[in-house]
Short mmCIF file of C-alpha atoms and ligand atoms in Angstrom, two decimals:
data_model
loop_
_atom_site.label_atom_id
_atom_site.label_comp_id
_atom_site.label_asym_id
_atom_site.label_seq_id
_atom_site.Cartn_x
_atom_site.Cartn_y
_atom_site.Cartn_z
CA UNK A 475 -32.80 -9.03 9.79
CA UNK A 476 -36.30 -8.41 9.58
CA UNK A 477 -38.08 -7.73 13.57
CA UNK A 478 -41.26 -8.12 14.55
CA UNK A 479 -43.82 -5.13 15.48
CA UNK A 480 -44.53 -5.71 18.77
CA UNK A 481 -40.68 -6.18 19.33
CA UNK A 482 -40.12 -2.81 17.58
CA UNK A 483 -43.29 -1.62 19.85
CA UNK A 484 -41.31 -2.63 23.09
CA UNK A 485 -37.80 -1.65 22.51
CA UNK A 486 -39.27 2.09 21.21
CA UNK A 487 -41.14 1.78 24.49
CA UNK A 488 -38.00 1.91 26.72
CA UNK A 489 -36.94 5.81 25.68
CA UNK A 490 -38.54 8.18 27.36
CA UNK A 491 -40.97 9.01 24.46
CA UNK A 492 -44.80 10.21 24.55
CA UNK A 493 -47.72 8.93 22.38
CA UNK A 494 -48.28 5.64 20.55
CA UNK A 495 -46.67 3.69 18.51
CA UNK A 496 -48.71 2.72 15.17
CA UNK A 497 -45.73 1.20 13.03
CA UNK A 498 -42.35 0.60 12.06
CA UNK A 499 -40.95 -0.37 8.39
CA UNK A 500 -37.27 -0.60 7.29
CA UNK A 501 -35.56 2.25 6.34
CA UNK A 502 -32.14 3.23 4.21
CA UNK A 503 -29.70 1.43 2.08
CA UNK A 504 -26.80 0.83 5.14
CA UNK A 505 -24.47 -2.36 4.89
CA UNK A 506 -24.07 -2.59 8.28
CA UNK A 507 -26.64 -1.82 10.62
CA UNK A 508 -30.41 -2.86 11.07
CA UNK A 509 -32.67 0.85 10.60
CA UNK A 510 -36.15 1.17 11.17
CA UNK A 511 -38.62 4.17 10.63
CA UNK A 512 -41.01 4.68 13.11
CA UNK A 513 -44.42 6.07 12.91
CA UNK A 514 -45.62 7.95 16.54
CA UNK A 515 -49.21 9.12 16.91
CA UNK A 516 -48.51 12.12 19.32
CA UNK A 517 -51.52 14.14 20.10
CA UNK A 518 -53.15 13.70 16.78
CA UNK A 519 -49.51 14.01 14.80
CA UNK A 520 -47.89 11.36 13.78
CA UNK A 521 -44.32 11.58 14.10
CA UNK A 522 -41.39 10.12 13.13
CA UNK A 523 -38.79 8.19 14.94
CA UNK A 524 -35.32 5.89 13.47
CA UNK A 525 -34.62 2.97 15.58
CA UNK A 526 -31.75 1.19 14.95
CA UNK A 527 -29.40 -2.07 15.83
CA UNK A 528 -25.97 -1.05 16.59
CA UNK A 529 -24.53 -4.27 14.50
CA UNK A 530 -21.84 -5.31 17.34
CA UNK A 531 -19.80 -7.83 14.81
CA UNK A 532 -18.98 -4.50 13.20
CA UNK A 533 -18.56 -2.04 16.24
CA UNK A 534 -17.04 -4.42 19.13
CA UNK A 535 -18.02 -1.42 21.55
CA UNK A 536 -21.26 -0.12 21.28
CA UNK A 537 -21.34 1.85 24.28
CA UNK A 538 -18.14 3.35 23.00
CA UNK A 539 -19.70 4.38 19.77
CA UNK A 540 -22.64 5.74 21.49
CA UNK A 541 -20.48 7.92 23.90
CA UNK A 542 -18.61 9.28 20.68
CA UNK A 543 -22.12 9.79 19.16
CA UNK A 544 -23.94 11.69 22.74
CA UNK A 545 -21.05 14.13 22.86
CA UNK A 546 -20.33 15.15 18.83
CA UNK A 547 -24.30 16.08 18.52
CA UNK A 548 -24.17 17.31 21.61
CA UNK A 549 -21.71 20.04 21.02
CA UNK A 550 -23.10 20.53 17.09
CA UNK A 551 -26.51 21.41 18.90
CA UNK A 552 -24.89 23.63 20.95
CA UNK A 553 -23.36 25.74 18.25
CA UNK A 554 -26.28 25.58 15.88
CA UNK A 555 -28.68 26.71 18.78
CA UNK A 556 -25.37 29.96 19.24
CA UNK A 557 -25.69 30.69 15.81
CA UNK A 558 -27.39 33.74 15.66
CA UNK A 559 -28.21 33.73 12.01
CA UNK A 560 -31.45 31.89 10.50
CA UNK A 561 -29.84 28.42 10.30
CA UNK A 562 -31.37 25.46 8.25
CA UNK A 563 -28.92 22.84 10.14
CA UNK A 564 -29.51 20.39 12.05
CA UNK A 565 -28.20 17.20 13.49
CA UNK A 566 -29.07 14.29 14.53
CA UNK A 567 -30.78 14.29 18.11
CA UNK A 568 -30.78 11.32 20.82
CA UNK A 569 -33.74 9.87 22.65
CA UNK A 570 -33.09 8.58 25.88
CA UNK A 571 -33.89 5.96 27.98
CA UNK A 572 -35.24 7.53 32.16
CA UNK A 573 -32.11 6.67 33.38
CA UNK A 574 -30.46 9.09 30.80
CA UNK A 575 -28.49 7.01 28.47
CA UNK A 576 -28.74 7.41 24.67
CA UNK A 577 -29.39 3.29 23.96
CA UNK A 578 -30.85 0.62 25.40
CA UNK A 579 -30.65 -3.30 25.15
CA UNK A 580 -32.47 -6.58 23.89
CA UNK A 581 -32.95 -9.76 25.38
CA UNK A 582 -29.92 -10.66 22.70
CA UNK A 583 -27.68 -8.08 24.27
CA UNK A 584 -28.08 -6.04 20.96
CA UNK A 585 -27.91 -2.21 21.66
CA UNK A 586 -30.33 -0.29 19.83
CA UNK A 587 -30.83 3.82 19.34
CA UNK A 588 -33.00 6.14 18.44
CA UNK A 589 -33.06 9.31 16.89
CA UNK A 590 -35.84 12.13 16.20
CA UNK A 591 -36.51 11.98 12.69
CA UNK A 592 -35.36 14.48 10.16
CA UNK A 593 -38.73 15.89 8.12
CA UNK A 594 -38.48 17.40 4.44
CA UNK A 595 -34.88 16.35 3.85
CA UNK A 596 -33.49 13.10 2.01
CA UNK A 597 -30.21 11.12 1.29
CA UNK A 598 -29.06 10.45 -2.25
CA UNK A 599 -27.82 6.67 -3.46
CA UNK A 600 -26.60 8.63 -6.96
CA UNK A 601 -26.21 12.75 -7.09
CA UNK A 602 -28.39 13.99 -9.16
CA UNK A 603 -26.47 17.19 -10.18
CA UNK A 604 -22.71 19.19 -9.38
CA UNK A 605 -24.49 21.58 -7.14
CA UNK A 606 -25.48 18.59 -4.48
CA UNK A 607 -22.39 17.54 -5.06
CA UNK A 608 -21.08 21.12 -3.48
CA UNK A 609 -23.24 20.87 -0.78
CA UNK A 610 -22.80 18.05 0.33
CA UNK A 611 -18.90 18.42 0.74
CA UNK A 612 -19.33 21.81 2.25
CA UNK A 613 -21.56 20.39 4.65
CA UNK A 614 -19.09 18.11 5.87
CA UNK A 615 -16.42 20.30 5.55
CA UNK A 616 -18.72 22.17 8.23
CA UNK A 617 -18.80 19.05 10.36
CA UNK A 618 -14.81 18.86 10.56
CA UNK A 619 -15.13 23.14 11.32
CA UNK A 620 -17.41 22.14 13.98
CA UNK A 621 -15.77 19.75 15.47
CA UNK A 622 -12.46 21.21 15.52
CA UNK A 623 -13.18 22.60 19.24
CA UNK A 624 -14.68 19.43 20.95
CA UNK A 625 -14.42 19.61 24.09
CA UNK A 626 -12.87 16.60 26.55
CA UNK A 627 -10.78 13.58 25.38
CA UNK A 628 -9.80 11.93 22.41
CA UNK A 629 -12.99 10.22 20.61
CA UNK A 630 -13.15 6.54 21.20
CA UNK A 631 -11.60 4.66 17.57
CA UNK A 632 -14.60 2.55 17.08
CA UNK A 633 -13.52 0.79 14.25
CA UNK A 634 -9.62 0.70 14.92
CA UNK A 635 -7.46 0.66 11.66
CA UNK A 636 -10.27 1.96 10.21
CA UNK A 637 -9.03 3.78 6.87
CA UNK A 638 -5.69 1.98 7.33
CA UNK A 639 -5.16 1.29 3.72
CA UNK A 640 -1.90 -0.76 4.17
CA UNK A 641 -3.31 -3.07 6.98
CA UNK A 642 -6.35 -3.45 4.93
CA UNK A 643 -4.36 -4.50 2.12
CA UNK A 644 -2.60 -7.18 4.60
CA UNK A 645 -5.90 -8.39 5.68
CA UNK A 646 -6.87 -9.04 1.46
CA UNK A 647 -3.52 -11.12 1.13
CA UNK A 648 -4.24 -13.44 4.58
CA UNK A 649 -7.52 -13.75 2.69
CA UNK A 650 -5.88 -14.86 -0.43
CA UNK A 651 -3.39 -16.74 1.58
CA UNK A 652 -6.41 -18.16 3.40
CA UNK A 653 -8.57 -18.90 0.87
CA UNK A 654 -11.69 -20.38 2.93
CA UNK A 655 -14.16 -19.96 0.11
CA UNK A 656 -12.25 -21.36 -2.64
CA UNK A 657 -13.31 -18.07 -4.25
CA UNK A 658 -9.50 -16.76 -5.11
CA UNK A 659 -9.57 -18.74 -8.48
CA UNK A 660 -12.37 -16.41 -9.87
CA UNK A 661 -11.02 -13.27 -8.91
CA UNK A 662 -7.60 -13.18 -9.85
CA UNK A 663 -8.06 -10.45 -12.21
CA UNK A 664 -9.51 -8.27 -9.18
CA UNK A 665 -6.46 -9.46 -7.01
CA UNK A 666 -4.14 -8.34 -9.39
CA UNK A 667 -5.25 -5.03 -9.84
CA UNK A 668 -5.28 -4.69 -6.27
CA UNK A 669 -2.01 -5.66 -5.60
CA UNK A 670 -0.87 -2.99 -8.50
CA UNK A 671 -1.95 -0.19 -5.81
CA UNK A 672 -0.83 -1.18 -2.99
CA UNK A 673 2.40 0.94 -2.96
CA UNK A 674 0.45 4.42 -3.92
CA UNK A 675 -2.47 3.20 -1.58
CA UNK A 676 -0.39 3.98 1.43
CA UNK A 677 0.46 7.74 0.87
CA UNK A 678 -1.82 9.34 3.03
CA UNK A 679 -0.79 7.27 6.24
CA UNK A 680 2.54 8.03 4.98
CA UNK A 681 1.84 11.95 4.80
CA UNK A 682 0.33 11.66 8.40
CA UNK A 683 2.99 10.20 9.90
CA UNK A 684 5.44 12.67 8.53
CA UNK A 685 3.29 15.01 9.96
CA UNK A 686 2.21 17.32 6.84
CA UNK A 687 -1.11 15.80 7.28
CA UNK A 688 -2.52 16.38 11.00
CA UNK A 689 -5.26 14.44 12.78
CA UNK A 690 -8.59 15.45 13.01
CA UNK A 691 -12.01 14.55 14.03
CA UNK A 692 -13.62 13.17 11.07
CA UNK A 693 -16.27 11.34 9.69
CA UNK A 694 -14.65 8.55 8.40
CA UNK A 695 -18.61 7.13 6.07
CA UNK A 696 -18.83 10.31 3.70
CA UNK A 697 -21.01 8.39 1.18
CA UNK A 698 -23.75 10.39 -0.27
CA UNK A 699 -26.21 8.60 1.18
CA UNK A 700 -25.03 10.16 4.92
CA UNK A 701 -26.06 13.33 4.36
CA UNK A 702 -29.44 14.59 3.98
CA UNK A 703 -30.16 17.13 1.52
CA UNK A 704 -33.14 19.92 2.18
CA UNK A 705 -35.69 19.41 0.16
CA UNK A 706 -36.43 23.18 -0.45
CA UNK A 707 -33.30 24.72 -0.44
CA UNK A 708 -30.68 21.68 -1.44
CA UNK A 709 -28.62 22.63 1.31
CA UNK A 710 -26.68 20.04 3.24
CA UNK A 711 -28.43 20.21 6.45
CA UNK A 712 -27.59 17.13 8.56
CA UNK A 713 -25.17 14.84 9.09
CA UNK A 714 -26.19 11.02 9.36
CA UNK A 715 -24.66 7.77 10.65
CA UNK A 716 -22.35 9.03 13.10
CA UNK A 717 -20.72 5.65 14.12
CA UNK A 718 -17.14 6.08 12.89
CA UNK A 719 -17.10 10.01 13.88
CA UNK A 720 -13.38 9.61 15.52
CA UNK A 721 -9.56 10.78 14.88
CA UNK A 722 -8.85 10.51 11.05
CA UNK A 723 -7.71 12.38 8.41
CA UNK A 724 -9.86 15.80 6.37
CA UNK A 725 -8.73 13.23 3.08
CA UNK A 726 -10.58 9.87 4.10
CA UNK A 727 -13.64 11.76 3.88
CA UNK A 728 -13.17 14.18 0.77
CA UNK A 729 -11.36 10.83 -0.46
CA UNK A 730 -14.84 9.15 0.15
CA UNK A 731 -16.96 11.98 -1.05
CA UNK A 732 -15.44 11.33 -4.27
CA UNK A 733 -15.47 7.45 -4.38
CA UNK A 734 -19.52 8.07 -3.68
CA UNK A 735 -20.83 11.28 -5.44
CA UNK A 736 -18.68 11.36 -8.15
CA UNK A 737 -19.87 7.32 -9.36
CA UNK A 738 -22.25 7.70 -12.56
CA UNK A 739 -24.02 4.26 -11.34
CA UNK A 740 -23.66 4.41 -7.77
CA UNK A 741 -22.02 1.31 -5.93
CA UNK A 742 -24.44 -1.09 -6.60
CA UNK A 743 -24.82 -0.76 -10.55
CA UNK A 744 -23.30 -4.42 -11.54
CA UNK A 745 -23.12 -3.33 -15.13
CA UNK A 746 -19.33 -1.69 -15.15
CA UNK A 747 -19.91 -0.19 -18.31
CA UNK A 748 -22.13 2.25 -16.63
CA UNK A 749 -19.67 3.50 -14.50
CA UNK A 750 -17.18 6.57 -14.39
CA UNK A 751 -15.99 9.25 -11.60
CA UNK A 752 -18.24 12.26 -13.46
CA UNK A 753 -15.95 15.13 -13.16
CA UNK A 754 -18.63 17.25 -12.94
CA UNK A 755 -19.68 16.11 -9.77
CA UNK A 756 -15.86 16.21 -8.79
CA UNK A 757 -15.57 19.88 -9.19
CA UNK A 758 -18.37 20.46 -7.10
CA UNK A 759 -17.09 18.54 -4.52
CA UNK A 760 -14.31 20.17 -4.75
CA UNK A 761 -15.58 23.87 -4.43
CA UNK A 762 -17.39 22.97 -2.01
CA UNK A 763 -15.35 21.50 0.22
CA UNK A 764 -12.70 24.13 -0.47
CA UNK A 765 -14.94 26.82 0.38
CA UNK A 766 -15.90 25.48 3.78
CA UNK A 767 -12.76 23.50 4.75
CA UNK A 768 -10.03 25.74 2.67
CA UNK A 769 -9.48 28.11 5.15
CA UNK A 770 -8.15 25.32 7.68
CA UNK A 771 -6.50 22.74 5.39
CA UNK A 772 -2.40 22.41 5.12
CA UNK A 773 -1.01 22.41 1.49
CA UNK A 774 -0.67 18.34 1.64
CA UNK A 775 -4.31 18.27 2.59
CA UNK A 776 -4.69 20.11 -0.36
CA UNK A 777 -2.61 18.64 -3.07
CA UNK A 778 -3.76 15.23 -2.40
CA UNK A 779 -7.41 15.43 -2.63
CA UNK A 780 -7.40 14.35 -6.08
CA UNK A 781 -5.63 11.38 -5.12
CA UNK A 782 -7.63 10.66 -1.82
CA UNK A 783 -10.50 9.62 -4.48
CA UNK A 784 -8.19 7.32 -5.78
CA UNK A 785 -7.23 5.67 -2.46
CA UNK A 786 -10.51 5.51 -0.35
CA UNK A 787 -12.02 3.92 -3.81
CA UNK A 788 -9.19 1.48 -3.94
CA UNK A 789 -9.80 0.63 -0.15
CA UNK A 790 -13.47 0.27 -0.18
CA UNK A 791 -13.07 -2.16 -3.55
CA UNK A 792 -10.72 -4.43 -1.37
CA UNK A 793 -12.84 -4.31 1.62
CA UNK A 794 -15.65 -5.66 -0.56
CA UNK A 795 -13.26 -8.18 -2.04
CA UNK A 796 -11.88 -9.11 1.39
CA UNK A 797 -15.29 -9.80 2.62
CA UNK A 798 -16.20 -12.13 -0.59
CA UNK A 799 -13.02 -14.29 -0.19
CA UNK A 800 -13.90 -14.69 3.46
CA UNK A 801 -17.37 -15.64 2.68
CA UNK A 802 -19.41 -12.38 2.80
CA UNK A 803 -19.72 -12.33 7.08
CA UNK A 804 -19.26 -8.14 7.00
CA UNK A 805 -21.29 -5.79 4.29
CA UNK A 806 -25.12 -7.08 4.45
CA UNK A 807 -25.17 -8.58 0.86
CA UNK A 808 -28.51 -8.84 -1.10
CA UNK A 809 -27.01 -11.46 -4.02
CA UNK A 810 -24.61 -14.25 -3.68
CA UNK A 811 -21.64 -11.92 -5.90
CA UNK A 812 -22.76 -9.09 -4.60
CA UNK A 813 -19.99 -7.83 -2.46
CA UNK A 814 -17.71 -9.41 -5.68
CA UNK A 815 -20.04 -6.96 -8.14
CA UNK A 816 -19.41 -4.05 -5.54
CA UNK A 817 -15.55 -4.12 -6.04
CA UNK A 818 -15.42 -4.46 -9.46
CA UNK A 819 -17.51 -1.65 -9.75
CA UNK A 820 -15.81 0.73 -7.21
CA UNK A 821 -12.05 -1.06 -9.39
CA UNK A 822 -13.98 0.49 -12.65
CA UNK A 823 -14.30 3.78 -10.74
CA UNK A 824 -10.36 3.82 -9.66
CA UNK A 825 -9.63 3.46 -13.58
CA UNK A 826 -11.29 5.87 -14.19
CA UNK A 827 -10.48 8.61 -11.69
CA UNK A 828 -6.82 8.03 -12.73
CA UNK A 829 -7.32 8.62 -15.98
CA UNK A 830 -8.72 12.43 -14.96
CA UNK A 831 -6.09 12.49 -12.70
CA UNK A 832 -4.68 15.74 -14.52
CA UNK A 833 -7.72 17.17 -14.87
CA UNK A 834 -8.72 17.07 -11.05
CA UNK A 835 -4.84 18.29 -10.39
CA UNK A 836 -5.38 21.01 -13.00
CA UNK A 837 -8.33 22.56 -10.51
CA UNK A 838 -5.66 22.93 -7.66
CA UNK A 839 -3.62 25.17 -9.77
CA UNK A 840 -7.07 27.96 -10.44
C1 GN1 B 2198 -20.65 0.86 5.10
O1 GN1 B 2198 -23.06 1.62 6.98
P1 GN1 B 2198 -22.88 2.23 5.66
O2 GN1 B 2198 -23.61 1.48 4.61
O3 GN1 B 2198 -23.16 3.73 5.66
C2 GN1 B 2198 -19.25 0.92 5.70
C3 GN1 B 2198 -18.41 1.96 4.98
C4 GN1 B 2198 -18.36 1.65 3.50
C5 GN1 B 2198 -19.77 1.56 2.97
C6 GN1 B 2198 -19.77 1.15 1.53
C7 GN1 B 2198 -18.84 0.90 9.43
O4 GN1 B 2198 -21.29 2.10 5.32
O5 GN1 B 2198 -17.10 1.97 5.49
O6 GN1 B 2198 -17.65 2.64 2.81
O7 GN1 B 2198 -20.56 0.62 3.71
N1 GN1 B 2198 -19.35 1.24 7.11
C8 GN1 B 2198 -18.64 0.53 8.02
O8 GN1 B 2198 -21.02 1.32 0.99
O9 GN1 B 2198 -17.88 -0.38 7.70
MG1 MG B 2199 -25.05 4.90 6.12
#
């Protein structure tokens, strides 16, 4: 959805913000919601602001999402502003509307936010090299760290189910059942390879309900692209796109680390040839997020992050396949086969993470 300036010039209007707007232009790669950069002339500086939709087919309560959002940065600020130490971290910071509340509405009903733009730092689509790869997941394995003390309730489940493997699995075989699009026929290859991990899919519900994996407050969207990188010093130095931040497990997001960092192509590449889970970029995901998260993780949590690559790849590809046999209404898609093209490409990536499977279980044993 493409908006125009004056509308982007009004709804910016509505936080309590100083100077003038000059422009806005689209920003980011997201599948779900609608981002905008801002440009501010403060003073003389121009500044920068995101602005962005809250898509409310995907997240059914916004205001829910935004509460989770207000207190997780809230605290993260808190500690990073403790920290006594030179820090380079940062998160993502609120603007606010006079009456205080972090959003505001359209005409539409459509909630929109906006956040203080993060200078001299950028998100990756494809790692560029192991050592991002270790920052990033010892940046996030900061965020669970930092989260481990929040403060009040339970966070809200904004997407409920939302790295329930088994019920997504259910939800791919009412689509087959369903067949709306007449699009099974084409895909049965997909479908069957699917259906082949189903079983192994569900282990790390299982492991959590047995209680050798506990709940935590995770992240839930660990794909590369979340996390911005310094520019200077390639650390990890904020944490982006905070809308599933809510009880879940330390192994959906290593689990989606890996699906993300460790693809050769990236998600998008249609060309499946071009596409492999580079251990390279595995082990430094995995030294990183052992060095930050190690000290807190059970043994279960540990043994199975090789296969929570595995899973969370083998979820997202049957989300994306869901979505094309019910006639592409959730990911934004930019071609008619694209969400098709996505799960072939993340089923490629599944192959081949099992075949290192003994390799990535060999690291475990160092
Ligand atoms: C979506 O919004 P974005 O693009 O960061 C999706 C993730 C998927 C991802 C696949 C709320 O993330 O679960 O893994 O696309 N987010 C939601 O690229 O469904
Ligand atoms: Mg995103």
């Amino acid at each position: 959805m493409r908006y125009r300036q004056s509308f982007l010039r009004d709804l910016i209007y509505k936080f309590s913000i100083y100077g003038d707007f000059l422009v806005g232009t689209p920003f980011g790669m997201g599948n779900v919601n609608d981002t905008y950069q801002l440009t501010f002339d403060q003073g003389g500086v121009r500044l920068h602001y995101i602005l962005q939709r809250i898509n409310s087919n995907v997240f059914r309560d916004p205001a829910g999402v935004m509460e989770n959002i207000d207190r997780v940065t809230d605290h993260i600020l808190t500690k990073i502003r403790a920290a006594r130490i030179e820090t380079k971290k940062r998160t993502l910071r609120l603007l606010r509307e006079p009456g205080g509340k972090p959003y505001v509405t359209d005409d539409q009903g459509n909630y929109w936010r906006a956040y203080v733009f993060v200078e001299n730092a950028r998100a990756y689509e494809v790692l560029e090299t192991p050592e991002q790869a270790f920052r990033i997941a010892e940046a996030f394995g900061e965020f669970h760290e930092l989260l481990v003390d929040l403060p009040g309730k339970r966070l809200n489940e904004t997407i409920p189910d939302f790295h329930n493997t088994p019920k997504r699995f259910e939800r791919l075989e009412e689509a087959i059942r369903n067949d709306a699009f007449g699009r099974v026929k084409e895909v049965l290859p997909e479908i069957e390879f699917a259906l082949s991990l189903k079983d192994e899919a569900g282990t790390l519900l299982r492991l959590n309900e047995s209680g050798d994996i506990p709940e935590r407050i995770t992240h839930n969207d660990t794909k590369s692209n979340n996390i911005l990188i310094d520019d200077l010093s390639g650390e990890g130095v904020c944490v982006l796109d905070l809308d599933t931040v809510m009880p879940g497990l330390s192994l959906y997001d290593f689990g989606d680390m890996v699906r993300s960092a460790t693809n050769s192509a990236g998600e998008d590449e249609i060309d499946c040839s071009k596409v492999w889970m580079r251990f390279d970029m595995y082990e430094g995901l995995y030294r990183g997020f052992i060095k930050s998260a190690g000290g807190f993780m059970t043994p279960a949590e540990k043994e199975n992050l090789p296969l929570s690559g595995k899973i969370i790849t083998t979820e997202i590809g049957i989300r994306f396949l869901t979505d094309y046999l019910e006639g592409d209404s959730y990911f934004k898609i930019r071609r008619p086969k694209h969400n098709l093209e996505r799960c072939r490409n993340q089923f490629k990536l599944v192959r081949s993470i099992t075949e290192q499977m003994a390799d990535m279980q060999a690291l475990l044993k160092e």
